[in-house]
Amino acid sequence: MTNSFIHCGCVFSFRINDEDVRLMLWDTAGQEEFDAITKAYYRGAQACVLVFSTTDRDSFEAVSSWREKVMAEVGDIPTVLVQNKIDLLDDTVIKNEEAEALAKRLKLRFYRTSVKEDLNVTEVFKYLSDKYLQRLKQQNAEDTEIMHTSSNKIGVFNTAGGSHSGQKSNAINGGDVINLRPNKQRTKKSKSPFSSCMLL
């Protein structure tokens, strides 16, 4: 960790199941005084690595609190628990059984790593990337199913009723109907994002 309270550690790039994956890693400080600031950094996170040091009891005891903070801010995203500095097992202050019990209680995949010796680091990020890709495919499948089963009409319940600008009104329960059509040009800056919406 550098002297700054938060920094971008590095970028990981690799392939998983024929998918190109690029991860931007943000490393946050664990000190309480930076809590409000670090929330802004992990607010859009898609995965989380909770790390404690083999030689730092306080970092181990703070894991549950960090888990709660992440869950409160970004929900149940793919997360792993990592015990770092296993190259210093002779100086450990955490028993193996304690670490394994914590992972079981939090229902997290548990890895023992050494960044210094480059042990199991890549495995951590490959696992998280795979879990994220699985979740993304599931969400895309669910979104497609919703699109196929839902109507493209939305009832707008206008207490005044009737039509707008003298146009004919398609009424549902006394309200007007907005027809929404997919706008394939929505990413072009010259096109208005509302150009395919009509108020009838």
XYZ file of N, CA and C in Angstrom:
600
model
N 0.848 -1.191 0.000
C 0.000 0.000 0.000
C 0.882 1.239 0.000
N 0.531 2.200 -0.838
C 1.276 3.448 -0.856
C 0.782 4.338 0.274
N 1.354 5.532 0.383
C 0.938 6.452 1.435
C -0.439 7.042 1.175
N -0.903 7.005 -0.067
C -2.233 7.544 -0.355
C -3.296 6.601 0.192
N -4.504 7.133 0.438
C -5.551 6.317 1.048
C -6.172 5.350 0.059
N -6.055 5.616 -1.223
C -6.624 4.719 -2.215
C -5.856 4.877 -3.509
N -5.656 3.796 -4.214
C -4.980 3.909 -5.495
C -5.355 2.745 -6.390
N -5.138 2.970 -7.674
C -5.374 1.903 -8.636
C -4.142 1.018 -8.621
N -4.320 -0.252 -8.238
C -3.170 -1.132 -8.135
C -2.624 -1.560 -9.475
N -3.467 -2.141 -10.323
C -2.988 -2.636 -11.605
C -4.151 -3.080 -12.468
N -3.826 -3.500 -13.665
C -4.823 -4.015 -14.596
C -4.461 -5.454 -14.931
N -5.422 -6.353 -14.804
C -5.251 -7.760 -15.173
C -5.969 -7.982 -16.498
N -5.317 -8.677 -17.435
C -5.958 -9.050 -18.691
C -5.703 -10.519 -18.961
N -6.756 -11.261 -19.299
C -6.610 -12.666 -19.670
C -7.882 -13.137 -20.346
N -7.890 -14.386 -20.797
C -9.061 -14.959 -21.459
C -9.684 -16.028 -20.582
N -11.015 -16.003 -20.522
C -11.752 -17.023 -19.784
C -12.878 -17.516 -20.688
N -12.866 -18.805 -20.990
C -13.892 -19.404 -21.855
C -14.098 -18.590 -23.134
N -13.000 -18.274 -23.814
C -13.015 -17.513 -25.071
C -13.503 -16.081 -24.916
N -13.534 -15.573 -23.706
C -13.907 -14.177 -23.456
C -12.662 -13.408 -23.027
N -12.451 -12.232 -23.622
C -11.366 -11.361 -23.182
C -11.823 -10.614 -21.939
N -11.027 -10.688 -20.897
C -11.380 -10.057 -19.630
C -10.278 -9.077 -19.244
N -10.693 -7.886 -18.875
C -9.741 -6.890 -18.394
C -10.274 -6.325 -17.091
N -9.498 -6.445 -16.040
C -9.924 -5.988 -14.719
C -9.132 -4.764 -14.288
N -9.830 -3.758 -13.827
C -9.181 -2.607 -13.214
C -9.310 -2.788 -11.706
N -8.183 -2.874 -11.027
C -8.192 -3.160 -9.594
C -7.985 -1.888 -8.789
N -8.854 -1.701 -7.804
C -8.724 -0.559 -6.895
C -8.434 -1.087 -5.497
N -7.428 -0.536 -4.888
C -6.999 -0.952 -3.559
C -7.379 0.144 -2.572
N -8.236 -0.186 -1.603
C -8.672 0.819 -0.634
C -7.985 0.612 0.705
N -7.754 1.704 1.395
C -7.176 1.623 2.738
C -8.255 1.182 3.713
N -7.855 0.503 4.775
C -8.824 -0.009 5.724
C -9.118 0.915 6.881
N -8.445 2.051 6.951
C -8.644 2.930 8.098
C -10.041 3.540 8.117
N -10.607 3.630 9.293
C -11.967 4.152 9.464
C -12.119 5.572 8.917
N -11.089 6.419 9.057
C -11.217 7.820 8.648
C -11.421 7.983 7.143
N -11.104 6.941 6.375
C -11.275 7.018 4.929
C -12.562 6.338 4.458
N -13.379 5.903 5.377
C -14.551 5.094 5.046
C -15.494 5.778 4.053
N -15.845 7.026 4.321
C -16.778 7.736 3.444
C -16.195 7.934 2.053
N -14.900 8.155 1.970
C -14.264 8.392 0.674
C -14.172 7.095 -0.116
N -13.792 6.006 0.534
C -13.609 4.748 -0.189
C -14.926 4.219 -0.741
N -16.044 4.533 -0.101
C -17.349 4.094 -0.613
C -17.566 4.584 -2.043
N -17.132 5.803 -2.319
C -17.304 6.352 -3.661
C -16.520 5.553 -4.688
N -15.431 4.940 -4.278
C -14.597 4.182 -5.205
C -15.145 2.788 -5.469
N -15.728 2.142 -4.469
C -16.237 0.804 -4.738
C -17.721 0.771 -5.056
N -18.321 1.946 -5.214
C -19.752 2.023 -5.502
C -20.128 1.311 -6.799
N -19.320 1.332 -7.825
C -19.663 0.685 -9.081
C -18.972 -0.652 -9.285
N -18.413 -1.210 -8.230
C -17.624 -2.440 -8.355
C -18.473 -3.618 -8.811
N -17.866 -4.492 -9.612
C -18.531 -5.697 -10.096
C -18.041 -6.952 -9.381
N -16.985 -6.828 -8.591
C -16.446 -7.959 -7.828
C -15.612 -7.403 -6.680
N -15.358 -8.238 -5.688
C -14.657 -7.770 -4.489
C -13.701 -8.836 -3.965
N -12.517 -8.388 -3.550
C -11.538 -9.251 -2.890
C -11.343 -8.710 -1.477
N -11.725 -9.483 -0.481
C -11.518 -9.112 0.918
C -10.223 -9.767 1.378
N -9.221 -8.951 1.696
C -7.878 -9.456 1.998
C -7.514 -9.177 3.447
N -6.961 -10.202 4.090
C -6.341 -9.985 5.398
C -4.931 -10.549 5.355
N -4.104 -10.012 6.223
C -2.699 -10.409 6.252
C -2.469 -11.500 7.284
N -1.630 -12.454 6.908
C -1.237 -13.531 7.818
C -0.639 -12.986 9.112
N -0.003 -11.818 9.030
C 0.721 -11.273 10.186
C 0.011 -10.092 10.843
N -1.261 -9.847 10.480
C -1.984 -8.687 11.014
C -3.364 -9.116 11.505
N -3.482 -9.279 12.806
C -4.736 -9.739 13.406
C -5.887 -8.757 13.157
N -5.591 -7.456 13.218
C -6.630 -6.445 13.025
C -7.262 -6.552 11.633
N -6.444 -6.837 10.618
C -6.986 -6.952 9.263
C -7.940 -8.144 9.163
N -7.632 -9.217 9.863
C -8.501 -10.391 9.888
C -9.826 -10.069 10.569
N -9.768 -9.381 11.690
C -10.974 -9.066 12.454
C -11.853 -8.019 11.774
N -11.301 -7.283 10.823
C -12.072 -6.260 10.116
C -12.813 -6.812 8.900
N -12.564 -8.049 8.522
C -13.143 -8.614 7.294
C -14.670 -8.574 7.314
N -15.285 -9.011 8.388
C -16.756 -9.042 8.450
C -17.351 -7.657 8.273
N -16.722 -6.654 8.880
C -17.192 -5.280 8.765
C -17.090 -4.789 7.322
N -15.988 -5.111 6.654
C -15.824 -4.714 5.255
C -16.840 -5.416 4.364
N -17.110 -6.656 4.665
C -18.117 -7.402 3.896
C -19.473 -6.712 3.980
N -19.859 -6.289 5.173
C -21.133 -5.596 5.365
C -21.173 -4.276 4.602
N -20.053 -3.534 4.622
C -20.000 -2.244 3.924
C -20.153 -2.432 2.420
N -19.488 -3.421 1.888
C -19.573 -3.687 0.447
C -20.993 -4.115 0.074
N -21.572 -5.018 0.865
C -22.939 -5.480 0.602
C -23.925 -4.314 0.637
N -23.750 -3.411 1.599
C -24.657 -2.270 1.726
C -24.543 -1.329 0.529
N -23.362 -1.218 -0.030
C -23.126 -0.261 -1.116
C -23.414 -0.831 -2.503
N -23.006 -2.069 -2.759
C -23.128 -2.621 -4.118
C -23.881 -3.945 -4.184
N -24.373 -4.439 -3.070
C -25.138 -5.683 -3.085
C -24.244 -6.920 -3.074
N -24.836 -8.021 -3.444
C -24.146 -9.311 -3.379
C -23.390 -9.572 -4.678
N -22.242 -8.937 -4.830
C -21.414 -9.130 -6.016
C -20.453 -10.298 -5.774
N -19.886 -10.888 -6.835
C -18.899 -11.959 -6.645
C -17.766 -11.492 -5.721
N -17.524 -12.261 -4.675
C -16.553 -11.868 -3.639
C -15.745 -13.073 -3.209
N -14.466 -12.850 -2.913
C -13.619 -13.903 -2.356
C -12.920 -13.382 -1.107
N -12.543 -14.327 -0.258
C -11.749 -14.019 0.924
C -10.327 -14.499 0.667
N -9.355 -13.618 0.923
C -7.957 -13.942 0.641
C -7.091 -13.713 1.874
N -6.311 -14.737 2.213
C -5.274 -14.604 3.238
C -3.964 -14.381 2.502
N -3.407 -13.187 2.620
C -2.167 -12.859 1.920
C -0.951 -13.076 2.841
N 0.209 -13.058 2.240
C 1.495 -13.214 2.942
C 1.669 -14.610 3.532
N 1.254 -15.624 2.793
C 1.462 -16.980 3.309
C 2.932 -17.387 3.251
N 3.762 -16.543 2.645
C 5.211 -16.768 2.706
C 5.751 -16.467 4.100
N 4.907 -15.865 4.947
C 5.321 -15.528 6.318
C 4.560 -16.359 7.355
N 4.279 -17.615 7.028
C 3.505 -18.463 7.939
C 4.188 -18.667 9.288
N 5.493 -18.552 9.323
C 6.202 -18.680 10.608
C 5.833 -17.557 11.570
N 5.368 -16.441 11.026
C 5.005 -15.280 11.852
C 3.491 -15.101 11.954
N 2.734 -16.127 11.610
C 1.278 -15.978 11.550
C 0.657 -15.678 12.912
N -0.418 -14.885 12.879
C -1.183 -14.585 14.090
C -2.627 -15.071 13.927
N -2.887 -15.803 12.829
C -4.220 -16.341 12.559
C -4.125 -17.839 12.323
N -4.919 -18.602 13.055
C -4.923 -20.052 12.864
C -5.669 -20.412 11.585
N -5.240 -21.500 10.957
C -5.904 -21.960 9.733
C -7.393 -22.181 9.956
N -7.729 -22.777 11.110
C -9.132 -23.075 11.401
C -9.964 -21.799 11.495
N -9.387 -20.732 12.023
C -10.104 -19.458 12.145
C -10.418 -18.882 10.765
N -9.430 -18.900 9.901
C -9.609 -18.354 8.559
C -10.653 -19.147 7.784
N -10.572 -20.462 7.877
C -11.533 -21.314 7.173
C -12.947 -21.150 7.732
N -13.049 -20.977 9.047
C -14.357 -20.770 9.674
C -14.974 -19.442 9.237
N -14.148 -18.420 9.091
C -14.644 -17.119 8.637
C -15.174 -17.221 7.209
N -14.429 -17.884 6.338
C -14.871 -18.059 4.950
C -16.190 -18.818 4.901
N -16.316 -19.839 5.731
C -17.550 -20.631 5.767
C -18.715 -19.795 6.282
N -18.481 -19.002 7.313
C -19.542 -18.175 7.882
C -20.020 -17.114 6.881
N -19.078 -16.532 6.135
C -19.428 -15.508 5.153
C -19.841 -16.102 3.810
N -19.715 -17.441 3.689
C -20.059 -18.152 2.446
C -19.253 -17.630 1.265
N -17.940 -17.541 1.461
C -17.049 -17.029 0.434
C -16.008 -18.062 0.049
N -15.613 -18.067 -1.220
C -14.474 -18.867 -1.664
C -13.239 -18.309 -0.975
N -12.367 -19.207 -0.494
C -11.200 -18.808 0.294
C -9.909 -19.181 -0.433
N -9.010 -18.200 -0.551
C -7.698 -18.422 -1.165
C -6.603 -17.986 -0.206
N -5.512 -18.731 -0.226
C -4.292 -18.311 0.468
C -3.289 -17.899 -0.600
N -2.763 -16.684 -0.478
C -1.885 -16.158 -1.519
C -0.608 -15.560 -0.937
N 0.335 -15.351 -1.830
C 1.509 -14.540 -1.522
C 1.766 -13.664 -2.737
N 1.504 -12.381 -2.590
C 1.771 -11.460 -3.686
C 3.276 -11.407 -3.945
N 4.043 -11.443 -2.881
C 5.504 -11.386 -3.004
C 6.033 -12.558 -3.836
N 5.504 -13.756 -3.587
C 5.966 -14.964 -4.289
C 5.095 -15.289 -5.510
N 4.103 -14.465 -5.784
C 3.154 -14.675 -6.886
C 2.496 -16.058 -6.810
N 1.930 -16.364 -5.640
C 1.243 -17.636 -5.425
C -0.272 -17.409 -5.380
N -0.984 -18.049 -6.277
C -2.452 -18.059 -6.307
C -3.108 -16.719 -6.625
N -2.336 -15.698 -6.965
C -2.930 -14.381 -7.234
C -3.790 -14.425 -8.490
N -3.259 -14.967 -9.565
C -4.020 -15.046 -10.815
C -5.277 -15.879 -10.638
N -5.189 -16.950 -9.849
C -6.352 -17.815 -9.627
C -7.511 -17.045 -8.997
N -7.192 -16.132 -8.096
C -8.232 -15.321 -7.450
C -9.017 -14.530 -8.492
N -8.295 -13.869 -9.383
C -8.959 -12.996 -10.346
C -9.620 -13.778 -11.476
N -9.084 -14.930 -11.806
C -9.756 -15.771 -12.798
C -11.086 -16.269 -12.250
N -11.090 -16.656 -10.992
C -12.332 -17.119 -10.368
C -13.385 -16.002 -10.360
N -12.987 -14.807 -9.919
C -13.922 -13.685 -9.863
C -14.440 -13.320 -11.245
N -13.564 -13.330 -12.234
C -13.971 -13.000 -13.600
C -14.968 -14.022 -14.120
N -14.704 -15.284 -13.853
C -15.611 -16.342 -14.291
C -16.982 -16.178 -13.643
N -17.006 -15.884 -12.337
C -18.273 -15.691 -11.628
C -19.034 -14.480 -12.186
N -18.292 -13.415 -12.495
C -18.940 -12.227 -13.043
C -19.523 -12.514 -14.426
N -18.770 -13.207 -15.270
C -19.259 -13.531 -16.612
C -20.505 -14.416 -16.542
N -20.517 -15.374 -15.610
C -21.697 -16.215 -15.429
C -22.907 -15.367 -15.048
N -22.696 -14.440 -14.123
C -23.791 -13.579 -13.674
C -24.282 -12.683 -14.812
N -23.351 -12.156 -15.601
C -23.706 -11.288 -16.714
C -24.536 -12.040 -17.748
N -24.139 -13.278 -18.075
C -24.895 -14.085 -19.032
C -26.287 -14.399 -18.501
N -26.389 -14.669 -17.214
C -27.685 -14.951 -16.609
C -28.586 -13.713 -16.671
N -28.023 -12.538 -16.363
C -28.801 -11.301 -16.420
C -29.254 -11.004 -17.844
N -28.358 -11.229 -18.819
C -28.719 -10.990 -20.223
C -29.847 -11.922 -20.657
N -29.784 -13.178 -20.213
C -30.839 -14.140 -20.548
C -32.171 -13.715 -19.929
N -32.125 -13.253 -18.690
C -33.339 -12.799 -18.016
C -33.904 -11.553 -18.691
N -33.018 -10.619 -19.089
C -33.464 -9.403 -19.763
C -34.127 -9.732 -21.096
N -33.545 -10.689 -21.836
C -34.118 -11.098 -23.121
C -35.489 -11.710 -22.918
N -35.628 -12.530 -21.885
C -36.918 -13.160 -21.590
C -37.963 -12.115 -21.252
N -37.580 -11.118 -20.476
C -38.512 -10.052 -20.098
C -38.942 -9.266 -21.332
N -37.997 -8.985 -22.241
C -38.320 -8.233 -23.453
C -39.313 -8.988 -24.317
N -39.185 -10.313 -24.392
C -40.067 -11.106 -25.230
C -41.469 -11.266 -24.621
N -41.557 -11.193 -23.303
C -42.848 -11.451 -22.670
C -43.615 -10.188 -22.292
N -42.937 -9.032 -22.300
C -43.630 -7.819 -21.858
C -44.196 -7.042 -23.032
N -45.217 -6.255 -22.757
C -45.846 -5.421 -23.777
C -45.030 -4.157 -23.977
N -45.160 -3.545 -25.155
C -44.462 -2.287 -25.386
C -45.357 -1.089 -25.084
N -46.462 -1.318 -24.383
C -47.364 -0.230 -24.033
C -47.359 -0.010 -22.524
N -47.325 1.239 -22.150
C -47.318 1.599 -20.734
C -48.527 2.483 -20.465
N -49.338 2.115 -19.494
C -50.492 2.934 -19.146
C -50.059 4.136 -18.323
N -50.466 5.324 -18.756
C -50.185 6.543 -18.007
C -51.509 7.030 -17.452
N -51.644 7.029 -16.154
C -52.927 7.346 -15.546
C -53.019 8.841 -15.281
N -53.649 9.519 -16.225
C -53.788 10.959 -16.203
C -55.157 11.292 -15.617
N -55.180 12.002 -14.512
C -56.464 12.280 -13.862
C -57.368 13.148 -14.729
N -56.769 13.918 -15.644
C -57.582 14.746 -16.532
C -58.204 13.906 -17.629
N -57.551 12.771 -17.988
C -58.064 11.907 -19.053
C -57.981 12.608 -20.390
N -58.646 12.027 -21.401
C -58.708 12.652 -22.717
C -57.415 12.559 -23.485
N -57.302 13.386 -24.520
C -56.147 13.325 -25.406
C -55.297 14.563 -25.265
N -54.090 14.492 -25.844
C -53.161 15.617 -25.816
C -53.123 16.234 -27.203
N -53.127 17.546 -27.262
C -52.989 18.295 -28.509
C -54.015 17.877 -29.548
N -55.190 17.506 -29.110
C -56.250 17.159 -30.036
C -56.066 15.833 -30.746
N -55.046 15.042 -30.361
C -54.818 13.756 -30.998
C -55.736 12.707 -30.394
N -55.955 11.639 -31.182
C -56.795 10.543 -30.720
C -56.137 9.850 -29.532
N -56.919 9.482 -28.554
C -56.380 8.848 -27.350
C -56.684 7.363 -27.333
N -55.651 6.534 -27.102
C -55.852 5.115 -26.822
C -55.931 4.983 -25.321
N -57.099 4.783 -24.781
C -57.262 4.836 -23.331
C -57.200 3.455 -22.708
N -56.510 3.394 -21.564
C -56.529 2.215 -20.711
C -56.958 2.713 -19.342
N -58.064 2.234 -18.869
C -58.577 2.677 -17.568
C -58.660 4.202 -17.477
N -59.049 4.838 -18.543
C -59.201 6.289 -18.511
C -57.913 7.046 -18.705
N -56.811 6.359 -18.941
C -55.529 7.042 -19.122
C -55.039 6.936 -20.543
N -53.991 7.648 -20.856
C -53.410 7.618 -22.188
C -52.362 6.524 -22.277
N -51.987 6.176 -23.495
C -50.995 5.124 -23.725
C -49.782 5.698 -24.427
N -48.602 5.377 -23.921
C -47.357 5.751 -24.589
C -46.812 4.510 -25.264
N -46.615 4.574 -26.561
C -45.986 3.473 -27.283
C -44.480 3.691 -27.313
N -43.727 2.720 -26.844
C -42.272 2.806 -26.864
C -41.732 1.807 -27.867
N -40.936 2.291 -28.780
C -40.308 1.403 -29.757
C -38.806 1.428 -29.547
N -38.133 0.280 -29.736
C -36.677 0.267 -29.576
C -36.022 1.254 -30.530
N -35.059 2.008 -30.047
C -34.338 2.968 -30.861
C -32.956 2.423 -31.150
N -32.765 1.862 -32.334
C -31.478 1.256 -32.676
C -30.380 2.297 -32.827
N -30.762 3.548 -32.990
C -29.774 4.608 -33.191
C -29.456 5.348 -31.886
N -29.823 4.763 -30.754
C -29.729 5.518 -29.497
C -28.315 5.910 -29.106
N -27.305 5.262 -29.670
C -25.935 5.611 -29.301
C -25.360 6.711 -30.175
N -26.057 7.084 -31.257
C -25.559 8.163 -32.116
C -25.925 9.503 -31.490
N -24.943 10.382 -31.384
C -25.163 11.652 -30.703
C -26.137 12.562 -31.454
N -26.225 12.421 -32.784
C -27.091 13.288 -33.561
C -28.566 12.939 -33.387
N -28.848 11.783 -32.874
C -30.222 11.296 -32.745
C -30.733 11.579 -31.331
N -31.927 12.074 -31.203
C -32.510 12.299 -29.888
C -32.893 10.965 -29.265
N -32.592 10.742 -27.984
C -32.949 9.466 -27.351
C -34.448 9.252 -27.243
N -35.247 10.331 -27.463
C -36.693 10.203 -27.348
C -37.386 10.232 -28.706
N -36.608 10.140 -29.791
C -37.176 10.285 -31.115
C -38.153 9.180 -31.479
N -38.059 8.017 -30.839
C -38.963 6.918 -31.183
C -40.106 6.765 -30.192
N -40.248 7.701 -29.267
C -41.362 7.656 -28.326
C -42.480 8.551 -28.836
N -43.699 8.035 -28.835
C -44.833 8.834 -29.279
C -45.895 8.880 -28.198
N -46.429 10.014 -27.985
C -47.554 10.168 -27.054
C -48.814 10.252 -27.875
N -49.701 9.289 -27.672
C -50.934 9.240 -28.478
C -52.111 9.770 -27.694
